[in-house]
Short mmCIF file of C-alpha atoms and ligand atoms in Angstrom, two decimals:
data_model
loop_
_atom_site.label_atom_id
_atom_site.label_comp_id
_atom_site.label_asym_id
_atom_site.label_seq_id
_atom_site.Cartn_x
_atom_site.Cartn_y
_atom_site.Cartn_z
CA MET X 1 108.06 106.02 -141.16
CA SER X 2 109.12 107.86 -144.30
CA ALA X 3 111.68 106.12 -146.52
CA GLN X 4 114.90 107.85 -147.45
CA ILE X 5 115.50 105.64 -150.45
CA ALA X 6 113.05 103.91 -152.79
CA ILE X 7 114.34 101.16 -155.07
CA VAL X 8 112.07 100.43 -158.02
CA GLY X 9 112.45 96.80 -159.12
CA ALA X 10 113.57 94.37 -156.40
CA GLY X 11 115.32 91.81 -158.63
CA TYR X 12 118.91 90.63 -158.96
CA VAL X 13 120.08 94.26 -158.94
CA GLY X 14 117.49 96.04 -156.80
CA LEU X 15 117.40 93.74 -153.78
CA PRO X 16 121.17 93.58 -153.12
CA LEU X 17 121.32 97.35 -153.61
CA ALA X 18 118.50 97.82 -151.10
CA VAL X 19 120.37 95.61 -148.64
CA ALA X 20 123.61 97.58 -149.13
CA PHE X 21 121.83 100.86 -148.30
CA ALA X 22 119.89 99.35 -145.38
CA GLU X 23 123.09 97.86 -143.93
CA ALA X 24 124.60 101.34 -144.18
CA GLY X 25 121.81 102.61 -141.93
CA ARG X 26 119.49 104.03 -144.58
CA ASN X 27 115.77 103.48 -144.52
CA VAL X 28 114.87 101.66 -147.74
CA VAL X 29 111.63 100.68 -149.42
CA CYS X 30 111.55 98.38 -152.47
CA LEU X 31 108.77 98.95 -154.96
CA ASP X 32 107.89 95.98 -157.17
CA ILE X 33 104.83 94.94 -159.18
CA ASP X 34 105.26 91.30 -158.15
CA GLN X 35 102.97 90.85 -155.14
CA ALA X 36 104.43 87.46 -154.16
CA LEU X 37 107.96 88.88 -154.27
CA VAL X 38 106.97 91.84 -152.11
CA GLU X 39 105.33 89.57 -149.53
CA ALA X 40 108.39 87.30 -149.50
CA ILE X 41 110.75 90.25 -148.90
CA ASN X 42 108.54 91.49 -146.07
CA ARG X 43 108.75 87.99 -144.52
CA GLY X 44 112.55 88.14 -144.80
CA ARG X 45 112.67 85.59 -147.65
CA SER X 46 115.17 86.39 -150.40
CA HIS X 47 114.79 85.22 -154.01
CA VAL X 48 118.34 86.36 -154.86
CA GLU X 49 121.20 83.98 -154.00
CA ASP X 50 123.55 86.81 -153.05
CA VAL X 51 121.19 87.97 -150.30
CA ALA X 52 120.88 85.53 -147.40
CA ASP X 53 117.47 85.13 -145.74
CA GLU X 54 119.01 85.90 -142.32
CA THR X 55 120.47 89.17 -143.59
CA LEU X 56 117.21 90.25 -145.18
CA ALA X 57 115.08 89.13 -142.24
CA GLY X 58 117.36 91.05 -139.83
CA LEU X 59 116.98 94.28 -141.82
CA VAL X 60 113.21 93.82 -142.16
CA ASP X 61 112.89 93.16 -138.41
CA GLU X 62 114.93 96.25 -137.60
CA GLY X 63 112.55 98.27 -139.80
CA CYS X 64 115.34 99.41 -142.19
CA LEU X 65 113.98 97.62 -145.25
CA ARG X 66 110.52 96.82 -146.52
CA ALA X 67 108.79 96.19 -149.82
CA SER X 68 105.58 97.46 -151.32
CA THR X 69 103.50 97.33 -154.49
CA ASP X 70 102.22 100.87 -153.90
CA PRO X 71 103.95 103.43 -156.18
CA ALA X 72 103.06 106.13 -153.64
CA VAL X 73 106.11 105.04 -151.59
CA CYS X 74 108.28 106.90 -154.10
CA ALA X 75 106.70 110.22 -153.18
CA GLU X 76 108.03 109.84 -149.62
CA ALA X 77 111.60 109.06 -150.69
CA ASP X 78 114.50 111.49 -150.98
CA ALA X 79 116.08 109.33 -153.67
CA VAL X 80 114.50 106.90 -156.13
CA LEU X 81 116.72 104.34 -157.84
CA LEU X 82 115.44 102.54 -160.93
CA CYS X 83 116.58 98.90 -161.23
CA LEU X 84 114.19 97.69 -163.88
CA PRO X 85 114.63 95.20 -166.72
CA THR X 86 115.86 96.56 -170.05
CA PRO X 87 115.30 93.66 -172.46
CA LEU X 88 115.37 93.44 -176.25
CA SER X 89 112.21 93.33 -178.33
CA THR X 90 111.48 90.34 -180.57
CA ASN X 91 113.29 92.28 -183.33
CA ARG X 92 116.32 92.53 -181.02
CA GLU X 93 115.93 96.26 -180.47
CA PRO X 94 115.99 98.04 -177.07
CA ASP X 95 112.69 97.64 -175.27
CA LEU X 96 112.39 100.41 -172.69
CA SER X 97 108.64 99.93 -172.19
CA ILE X 98 108.97 98.64 -168.60
CA LEU X 99 111.27 101.51 -167.65
CA GLU X 100 109.12 104.14 -169.39
CA ALA X 101 105.91 102.87 -167.74
CA ALA X 102 107.52 102.98 -164.29
CA VAL X 103 108.92 106.47 -164.91
CA ARG X 104 105.49 107.72 -166.01
CA THR X 105 104.09 106.53 -162.67
CA LEU X 106 107.01 108.14 -160.86
CA ALA X 107 106.47 111.43 -162.72
CA ASP X 108 102.97 111.71 -161.22
CA GLN X 109 104.44 111.97 -157.75
CA LEU X 110 107.75 113.68 -158.35
CA ARG X 111 108.60 116.26 -155.68
CA PRO X 112 111.05 119.20 -155.90
CA GLY X 113 114.43 118.23 -154.48
CA GLN X 114 114.18 114.52 -155.20
CA LEU X 115 117.09 112.59 -156.68
CA ILE X 116 116.27 110.06 -159.42
CA ILE X 117 118.97 107.60 -160.51
CA LEU X 118 118.89 105.06 -163.30
CA GLU X 119 120.82 101.85 -162.55
CA SER X 120 119.53 99.72 -165.44
CA THR X 121 121.85 98.93 -168.34
CA THR X 122 120.93 100.91 -171.42
CA TYR X 123 122.18 102.89 -174.44
CA PRO X 124 123.80 106.34 -174.10
CA GLY X 125 121.10 109.00 -174.09
CA THR X 126 118.39 107.09 -172.20
CA THR X 127 118.56 109.19 -169.04
CA ARG X 128 118.60 112.54 -170.83
CA GLU X 129 116.46 111.80 -173.90
CA VAL X 130 113.93 109.33 -172.51
CA LEU X 131 113.70 109.67 -168.72
CA ALA X 132 114.08 113.44 -168.30
CA PRO X 133 111.23 114.42 -170.69
CA ILE X 134 108.81 111.98 -168.99
CA LEU X 135 109.79 113.16 -165.51
CA GLU X 136 109.41 116.79 -166.58
CA GLN X 137 105.82 116.34 -167.75
CA GLY X 138 104.51 117.59 -164.38
CA GLY X 139 106.34 120.91 -164.83
CA LEU X 140 109.46 120.30 -162.73
CA VAL X 141 112.74 120.73 -164.61
CA ALA X 142 115.51 118.11 -164.41
CA GLY X 143 118.75 119.50 -163.01
CA ARG X 144 116.96 122.52 -161.57
CA ASP X 145 113.94 121.30 -159.57
CA PHE X 146 115.04 117.70 -159.13
CA HIS X 147 118.30 115.83 -159.65
CA LEU X 148 118.79 113.13 -162.25
CA ALA X 149 121.77 110.80 -162.64
CA MET X 150 122.90 107.51 -164.09
CA SER X 151 124.94 104.93 -162.19
CA PRO X 152 125.10 101.53 -163.84
CA GLU X 153 124.90 98.45 -161.65
CA ARG X 154 127.96 96.20 -161.89
CA ILE X 155 126.82 93.30 -159.76
CA ASP X 156 128.05 89.86 -160.79
CA PRO X 157 125.68 87.33 -159.18
CA GLY X 158 127.50 84.65 -157.22
CA ARG X 159 130.75 86.62 -156.94
CA ARG X 160 132.24 86.83 -153.46
CA ASP X 161 135.60 88.58 -153.99
CA TRP X 162 134.03 91.85 -155.17
CA THR X 163 130.94 93.11 -153.42
CA MET X 164 128.54 95.99 -153.77
CA LYS X 165 130.73 97.91 -151.30
CA THR X 166 134.13 97.21 -152.84
CA THR X 167 133.24 97.42 -156.53
CA PRO X 168 133.79 101.05 -157.61
CA LYS X 169 130.55 102.86 -158.49
CA VAL X 170 130.50 104.92 -161.69
CA VAL X 171 128.30 108.00 -161.49
CA GLY X 172 127.35 110.59 -164.11
CA GLY X 173 124.69 113.24 -163.59
CA LEU X 174 122.67 115.46 -165.87
CA THR X 175 124.43 118.44 -164.25
CA PRO X 176 127.46 118.66 -161.91
CA ALA X 177 125.04 119.19 -159.01
CA CYS X 178 123.16 116.01 -159.96
CA THR X 179 126.47 114.10 -159.96
CA GLU X 180 127.35 115.48 -156.51
CA ARG X 181 123.99 114.45 -155.04
CA ALA X 182 124.34 110.93 -156.43
CA ILE X 183 127.94 110.61 -155.16
CA GLU X 184 126.82 111.70 -151.72
CA LEU X 185 124.09 109.05 -151.76
CA TYR X 186 126.36 106.16 -152.82
CA SER X 187 129.08 107.15 -150.38
CA ALA X 188 126.82 105.54 -147.76
CA PHE X 189 128.29 102.17 -148.77
CA ALA X 190 130.57 102.46 -151.83
CA GLU X 191 134.26 102.52 -150.95
CA ARG X 192 135.19 104.13 -154.26
CA ILE X 193 133.12 106.30 -156.54
CA VAL X 194 134.20 107.15 -160.08
CA ARG X 195 132.80 110.41 -161.36
CA VAL X 196 132.22 110.72 -165.10
CA SER X 197 131.23 113.88 -166.92
CA SER X 198 127.72 112.90 -168.07
CA CYS X 199 124.89 110.38 -167.88
CA GLU X 200 125.88 109.25 -171.38
CA ALA X 201 129.45 108.46 -170.28
CA ALA X 202 128.07 106.38 -167.38
CA GLU X 203 125.66 104.55 -169.70
CA LEU X 204 128.40 103.78 -172.22
CA THR X 205 130.86 102.68 -169.51
CA LYS X 206 128.56 99.82 -168.57
CA LEU X 207 128.03 98.82 -172.20
CA LEU X 208 131.79 98.88 -172.84
CA GLU X 209 132.35 96.51 -169.90
CA ASN X 210 129.84 93.99 -171.22
CA ILE X 211 130.86 94.34 -174.87
CA PHE X 212 134.48 93.78 -173.84
CA ARG X 213 133.49 90.46 -172.28
CA SER X 214 131.24 89.43 -175.15
CA VAL X 215 133.92 90.13 -177.77
CA ASN X 216 136.68 88.38 -175.84
CA ILE X 217 134.52 85.34 -175.14
CA ALA X 218 133.66 85.19 -178.85
CA LEU X 219 137.37 85.32 -179.65
CA VAL X 220 138.20 82.30 -177.48
CA ASN X 221 135.08 80.47 -178.66
CA GLU X 222 136.21 80.85 -182.25
CA LEU X 223 139.70 79.77 -181.23
CA ALA X 224 138.22 76.70 -179.47
CA MET X 225 136.53 75.61 -182.71
CA LEU X 226 139.75 76.16 -184.67
CA CYS X 227 141.84 74.33 -182.05
CA HIS X 228 139.55 71.31 -182.27
CA ARG X 229 140.04 71.19 -186.02
CA MET X 230 143.82 71.60 -185.60
CA GLY X 231 144.04 68.95 -182.89
CA LEU X 232 145.13 71.49 -180.27
CA ASP X 233 143.83 72.04 -176.73
CA VAL X 234 142.42 75.57 -176.44
CA TRP X 235 142.49 75.44 -172.63
CA GLU X 236 146.20 74.69 -172.62
CA VAL X 237 146.83 77.58 -175.03
CA VAL X 238 144.75 80.07 -173.00
CA ASP X 239 146.45 78.98 -169.75
CA ALA X 240 149.88 79.36 -171.34
CA ALA X 241 149.04 82.80 -172.75
CA ALA X 242 147.78 83.84 -169.32
CA THR X 243 151.27 83.41 -167.89
CA LYS X 244 152.27 86.61 -169.69
CA PRO X 245 152.45 89.11 -166.85
CA TYR X 246 151.11 92.01 -168.92
CA GLY X 247 148.94 92.72 -171.95
CA PHE X 248 146.81 89.57 -171.83
CA MET X 249 143.65 88.73 -169.91
CA PRO X 250 142.35 85.13 -170.07
CA PHE X 251 138.77 84.36 -171.11
CA SER X 252 137.32 80.86 -171.19
CA PRO X 253 135.48 79.29 -174.10
CA GLY X 254 132.10 77.71 -173.39
CA PRO X 255 128.71 76.65 -174.74
CA GLY X 256 127.54 80.23 -175.35
CA LEU X 257 126.54 83.38 -173.53
CA GLY X 258 123.71 83.55 -171.03
CA GLY X 259 122.15 85.79 -168.45
CA HIS X 260 120.41 89.09 -168.56
CA CYS X 261 123.46 91.06 -169.68
CA LEU X 262 125.97 89.72 -172.21
CA PRO X 263 123.56 88.33 -174.82
CA ILE X 264 121.48 91.53 -174.69
CA ASP X 265 123.35 94.68 -173.68
CA PRO X 266 125.75 94.93 -176.65
CA PHE X 267 122.75 95.23 -178.98
CA TYR X 268 121.63 98.35 -177.12
CA LEU X 269 124.73 100.05 -178.46
CA SER X 270 124.54 98.62 -181.98
CA TRP X 271 120.97 99.95 -182.18
CA LYS X 272 121.97 103.43 -180.99
CA ALA X 273 125.03 103.49 -183.26
CA ARG X 274 122.75 103.16 -186.30
CA GLU X 275 121.44 106.65 -185.50
CA TYR X 276 124.99 107.86 -186.22
CA ASP X 277 125.37 105.81 -189.46
CA PHE X 278 127.99 103.77 -187.64
CA PRO X 279 127.80 99.97 -187.81
CA VAL X 280 129.56 98.47 -184.75
CA GLU X 281 130.87 95.32 -186.38
CA PHE X 282 132.70 93.83 -183.40
CA ILE X 283 129.41 93.58 -181.52
CA GLU X 284 127.56 91.90 -184.36
CA LEU X 285 130.41 89.48 -185.05
CA ALA X 286 130.77 88.53 -181.39
CA GLY X 287 127.01 87.98 -181.19
CA LYS X 288 127.14 85.72 -184.23
CA VAL X 289 130.01 83.57 -182.90
CA ASN X 290 128.55 83.29 -179.40
CA GLN X 291 125.06 82.46 -180.68
CA HIS X 292 126.52 79.65 -182.76
CA MET X 293 128.13 77.92 -179.76
CA PRO X 294 125.15 75.79 -178.59
CA TYR X 295 124.82 74.51 -182.18
CA TYR X 296 128.53 73.71 -182.26
CA CYS X 297 128.28 71.98 -178.87
CA ALA X 298 125.37 69.84 -180.11
CA GLU X 299 127.60 68.79 -183.04
CA ARG X 300 130.41 67.90 -180.63
CA VAL X 301 128.03 65.70 -178.61
CA ALA X 302 126.96 63.96 -181.84
CA GLN X 303 130.63 63.44 -182.82
CA ALA X 304 131.52 62.03 -179.39
CA LEU X 305 128.61 59.55 -179.62
CA ASN X 306 129.55 58.72 -183.19
CA ASP X 307 133.07 57.83 -182.06
CA GLN X 308 131.42 55.21 -179.84
CA ALA X 309 129.32 53.95 -182.77
CA LYS X 310 126.18 55.56 -181.36
CA ALA X 311 123.65 57.97 -182.83
CA VAL X 312 122.13 60.95 -181.06
CA ARG X 313 118.68 59.51 -181.83
CA GLY X 314 117.76 57.14 -179.05
CA SER X 315 120.74 58.10 -176.85
CA SER X 316 120.26 58.91 -173.22
CA LEU X 317 122.02 62.20 -172.41
CA LEU X 318 122.49 63.70 -168.96
CA ILE X 319 123.16 67.46 -168.92
CA LEU X 320 125.06 68.72 -165.88
CA GLY X 321 124.31 72.36 -165.05
CA VAL X 322 121.59 74.27 -166.88
CA SER X 323 121.81 77.75 -165.35
CA TYR X 324 123.81 80.24 -167.39
CA LYS X 325 126.73 80.44 -164.96
CA SER X 326 128.33 78.58 -162.08
CA ASN X 327 126.77 78.39 -158.63
CA VAL X 328 123.58 80.34 -159.38
CA GLY X 329 120.11 79.23 -160.47
CA ASP X 330 119.54 81.93 -163.10
CA LEU X 331 118.24 80.40 -166.34
CA ARG X 332 117.83 83.57 -168.36
CA GLU X 333 119.15 83.12 -171.91
CA SER X 334 121.07 80.04 -170.72
CA PRO X 335 122.74 78.26 -173.65
CA ALA X 336 121.80 74.96 -171.95
CA LEU X 337 118.19 75.55 -173.03
CA LYS X 338 119.17 75.80 -176.69
CA LEU X 339 121.49 72.79 -176.43
CA ILE X 340 118.78 70.64 -174.79
CA GLN X 341 116.29 71.71 -177.46
CA LEU X 342 118.72 70.82 -180.28
CA LEU X 343 119.60 67.43 -178.78
CA ARG X 344 115.94 66.57 -178.25
CA GLU X 345 115.10 67.60 -181.79
CA ALA X 346 117.83 65.21 -182.93
CA GLY X 347 116.02 62.42 -181.06
CA ALA X 348 118.00 62.16 -177.79
CA ASP X 349 116.36 61.37 -174.49
CA VAL X 350 117.65 64.30 -172.38
CA SER X 351 117.61 64.62 -168.60
CA TYR X 352 119.50 67.09 -166.44
CA HIS X 353 120.95 67.63 -163.01
CA ASP X 354 121.42 71.09 -161.52
CA PRO X 355 121.58 71.64 -157.75
CA HIS X 356 120.42 75.24 -158.27
CA VAL X 357 117.54 74.57 -160.70
CA PRO X 358 115.00 72.01 -159.42
CA ASN X 359 112.62 72.50 -162.39
CA LEU X 360 113.19 73.53 -165.96
CA ALA X 361 110.12 74.93 -167.67
CA SER X 362 110.59 76.91 -170.87
CA GLU X 363 108.62 77.12 -174.10
CA SER X 364 109.61 73.68 -175.30
CA ILE X 365 111.12 72.02 -172.20
CA ASP X 366 109.46 70.75 -169.05
CA LEU X 367 111.90 68.72 -166.96
CA GLU X 368 112.84 68.15 -163.32
CA SER X 369 116.40 67.87 -162.09
CA VAL X 370 117.33 64.20 -161.55
CA GLU X 371 119.39 63.09 -158.59
CA LEU X 372 123.07 62.71 -159.43
CA THR X 373 123.40 59.05 -158.43
CA ASP X 374 126.10 56.69 -159.69
CA GLU X 375 123.34 54.83 -161.48
CA ALA X 376 122.17 57.99 -163.32
CA LEU X 377 125.76 58.69 -164.38
CA GLN X 378 126.34 55.11 -165.54
CA ARG X 379 123.02 54.90 -167.41
CA ALA X 380 123.65 57.92 -169.65
CA ASP X 381 125.27 57.32 -173.04
CA ALA X 382 126.95 60.66 -172.48
CA VAL X 383 127.12 63.15 -169.62
CA CYS X 384 127.49 66.73 -170.91
CA VAL X 385 128.92 69.36 -168.58
CA VAL X 386 127.32 72.63 -169.65
CA THR X 387 127.67 74.64 -166.44
CA ALA X 388 130.14 73.72 -163.70
CA HIS X 389 128.69 74.09 -160.21
CA ALA X 390 130.94 73.74 -157.15
CA ALA X 391 128.32 71.46 -155.56
CA VAL X 392 128.86 68.81 -158.26
CA ASP X 393 131.67 66.30 -157.72
CA HIS X 394 133.20 66.21 -161.19
CA ALA X 395 135.79 63.59 -160.20
CA ARG X 396 132.91 61.22 -159.45
CA VAL X 397 131.37 62.12 -162.81
CA ALA X 398 134.65 61.04 -164.46
CA GLU X 399 134.67 57.77 -162.53
CA GLN X 400 131.07 56.75 -163.09
CA ALA X 401 130.11 58.06 -166.54
CA ARG X 402 130.65 56.07 -169.71
CA LEU X 403 131.39 59.17 -171.80
CA VAL X 404 131.73 62.81 -170.74
CA VAL X 405 131.51 65.81 -173.06
CA ASP X 406 132.94 68.64 -171.01
CA PHE X 407 132.29 72.18 -172.24
CA ARG X 408 133.92 73.76 -169.15
CA ASN X 409 137.13 71.78 -168.76
CA VAL X 410 136.36 70.75 -165.18
CA VAL X 411 136.20 66.94 -165.40
CA PRO X 412 139.52 65.19 -164.74
CA ASP X 413 140.20 62.67 -167.50
CA ARG X 414 141.80 59.64 -165.87
CA ASN X 415 140.73 56.98 -168.33
CA GLY X 416 140.30 58.64 -171.70
CA LYS X 417 136.54 58.98 -171.67
CA VAL X 418 136.32 62.78 -171.40
CA VAL X 419 135.94 64.87 -174.56
CA VAL X 420 136.68 68.56 -173.92
CA LEU X 421 135.46 71.58 -175.90
N1 NAD U 501 121.28 90.63 -163.14
C1 NAD U 501 122.49 91.14 -163.28
O1 NAD U 501 123.49 90.46 -163.03
C2 NAD U 501 122.71 92.59 -163.69
C3 NAD U 501 123.97 93.16 -163.49
C4 NAD U 501 124.15 94.50 -163.84
C5 NAD U 501 123.10 95.20 -164.42
N2 NAD U 501 121.89 94.61 -164.65
C6 NAD U 501 120.84 95.44 -165.23
O2 NAD U 501 119.97 95.86 -164.20
C7 NAD U 501 118.62 95.96 -164.66
C8 NAD U 501 117.71 95.09 -163.80
O3 NAD U 501 118.10 93.75 -163.95
P1 NAD U 501 117.71 92.62 -162.91
O4 NAD U 501 118.58 91.44 -163.25
O5 NAD U 501 117.71 93.12 -161.51
O6 NAD U 501 116.19 92.31 -163.34
P2 NAD U 501 115.13 91.39 -162.55
O7 NAD U 501 114.20 90.88 -163.59
O8 NAD U 501 115.84 90.43 -161.65
O9 NAD U 501 114.37 92.42 -161.61
C9 NAD U 501 113.52 93.41 -162.07
C10 NAD U 501 112.36 93.57 -161.10
O10 NAD U 501 111.58 94.67 -161.55
C11 NAD U 501 110.23 94.37 -161.28
N3 NAD U 501 109.37 95.24 -162.08
C12 NAD U 501 109.03 95.15 -163.39
N4 NAD U 501 108.25 96.19 -163.74
C13 NAD U 501 108.11 96.98 -162.66
C14 NAD U 501 107.46 98.20 -162.40
N5 NAD U 501 106.77 98.81 -163.35
N6 NAD U 501 107.51 98.71 -161.17
C15 NAD U 501 108.22 98.07 -160.19
N7 NAD U 501 108.87 96.92 -160.38
C16 NAD U 501 108.81 96.38 -161.59
C17 NAD U 501 110.12 92.90 -161.59
O11 NAD U 501 108.97 92.33 -160.96
C18 NAD U 501 111.45 92.37 -161.03
O12 NAD U 501 111.32 91.96 -159.68
C19 NAD U 501 118.68 95.56 -166.13
O13 NAD U 501 118.85 96.71 -166.91
C20 NAD U 501 119.93 94.71 -166.21
O14 NAD U 501 120.47 94.70 -167.53
C21 NAD U 501 121.67 93.31 -164.27
#
């Protein structure tokens, strides 16, 4: 059966998007280079928490969704959506090599009339200046022989109140006709579509959203450090400010930014801005403050131990939550990794519990999640809450632990043994 839609990259973005189209009655094929992932999808096994196995298996059984490692599937599709990683290089510059390689393969099979859409987060100009020339190498012209558009993914893994269907979809095409084609495609499931005038506007919209979060988180993180020095409770202050019915939006301080987006995306814009002799200082400053947070949190753990006449060296520390955000198992860029590394370098014996992350293997860490027994809580010199998962009973943590250092303000302090960021 020929596929109507091909999704290239079946990760956190691609798989839920494939499911949204398949549930809307479209025939979808996911193209991925990861053979094991492709086989799992075809068996109805999801690697993304937001997609339940039963949902995926149902769509696979009905024949609406399948996965493949064969790039030829794109030739059969009416629309090809690119959901590929856009990381930073080791020099913290945009690394579009994965995207460019996939687009080169796609260019070999491009057919007149196809619609190509970029969903990956990237700097303004990528679709027009990078993708279009590669796709045009076979002689077809973008905007004339095939349609090209940009529609940034806005998924927030783990979120239930806003879904792929209800979150408005921003769409900007290379030409007005490209925009129309893309809008028509997304109207299969999106309840609201926001048309912007160009691919560049769509690309920058996504970056603005993430930079807005990064800058505001940096602001409250800096305030948290100041509040500690001033003997004030930053959480109380943020909560009080949030009672203003207009003109204020609360952000929470924490141990630092994580995930595939916030620590990375802003630097796509700062890199592009250099081309225009325009240093974007908010982005750099926010990056600096947020990157410092795991170091600051390690200092706060040391201080809390010191107040109990203990040193970090030789202490037994239990980290609660290592993924970068609540209720998911995603470890990418998680500040917990940096914090664990710093505490181990200072001589602590570090273990962790995370119901979503059974094993932790990074460059310098190789640990398994310990069971959250009363004994484990009592044994630790300090329990550090880095990520708050709903599956963890934080009231029990408060009861059983000897000392808690809480970077998320979730542990009720009934007996004065909780230190909060
Ligand atoms: N994860 C999020 O919450 C989120 C939210 C919004 C936007 N984004 C953006 O979406 C894009 C994708 O992110 P993600 O989190 O889904 O990444 P991911 O790593 O979860 O998934 C990417 C997939 O692409 C596959 N892949 C790599 N090279 C390929 C190739 N040449 N051909 C086919 N498949 C290939 C990988 O095997 C992987 O399965 C990024 O630009 C990201 O910034 C992510």
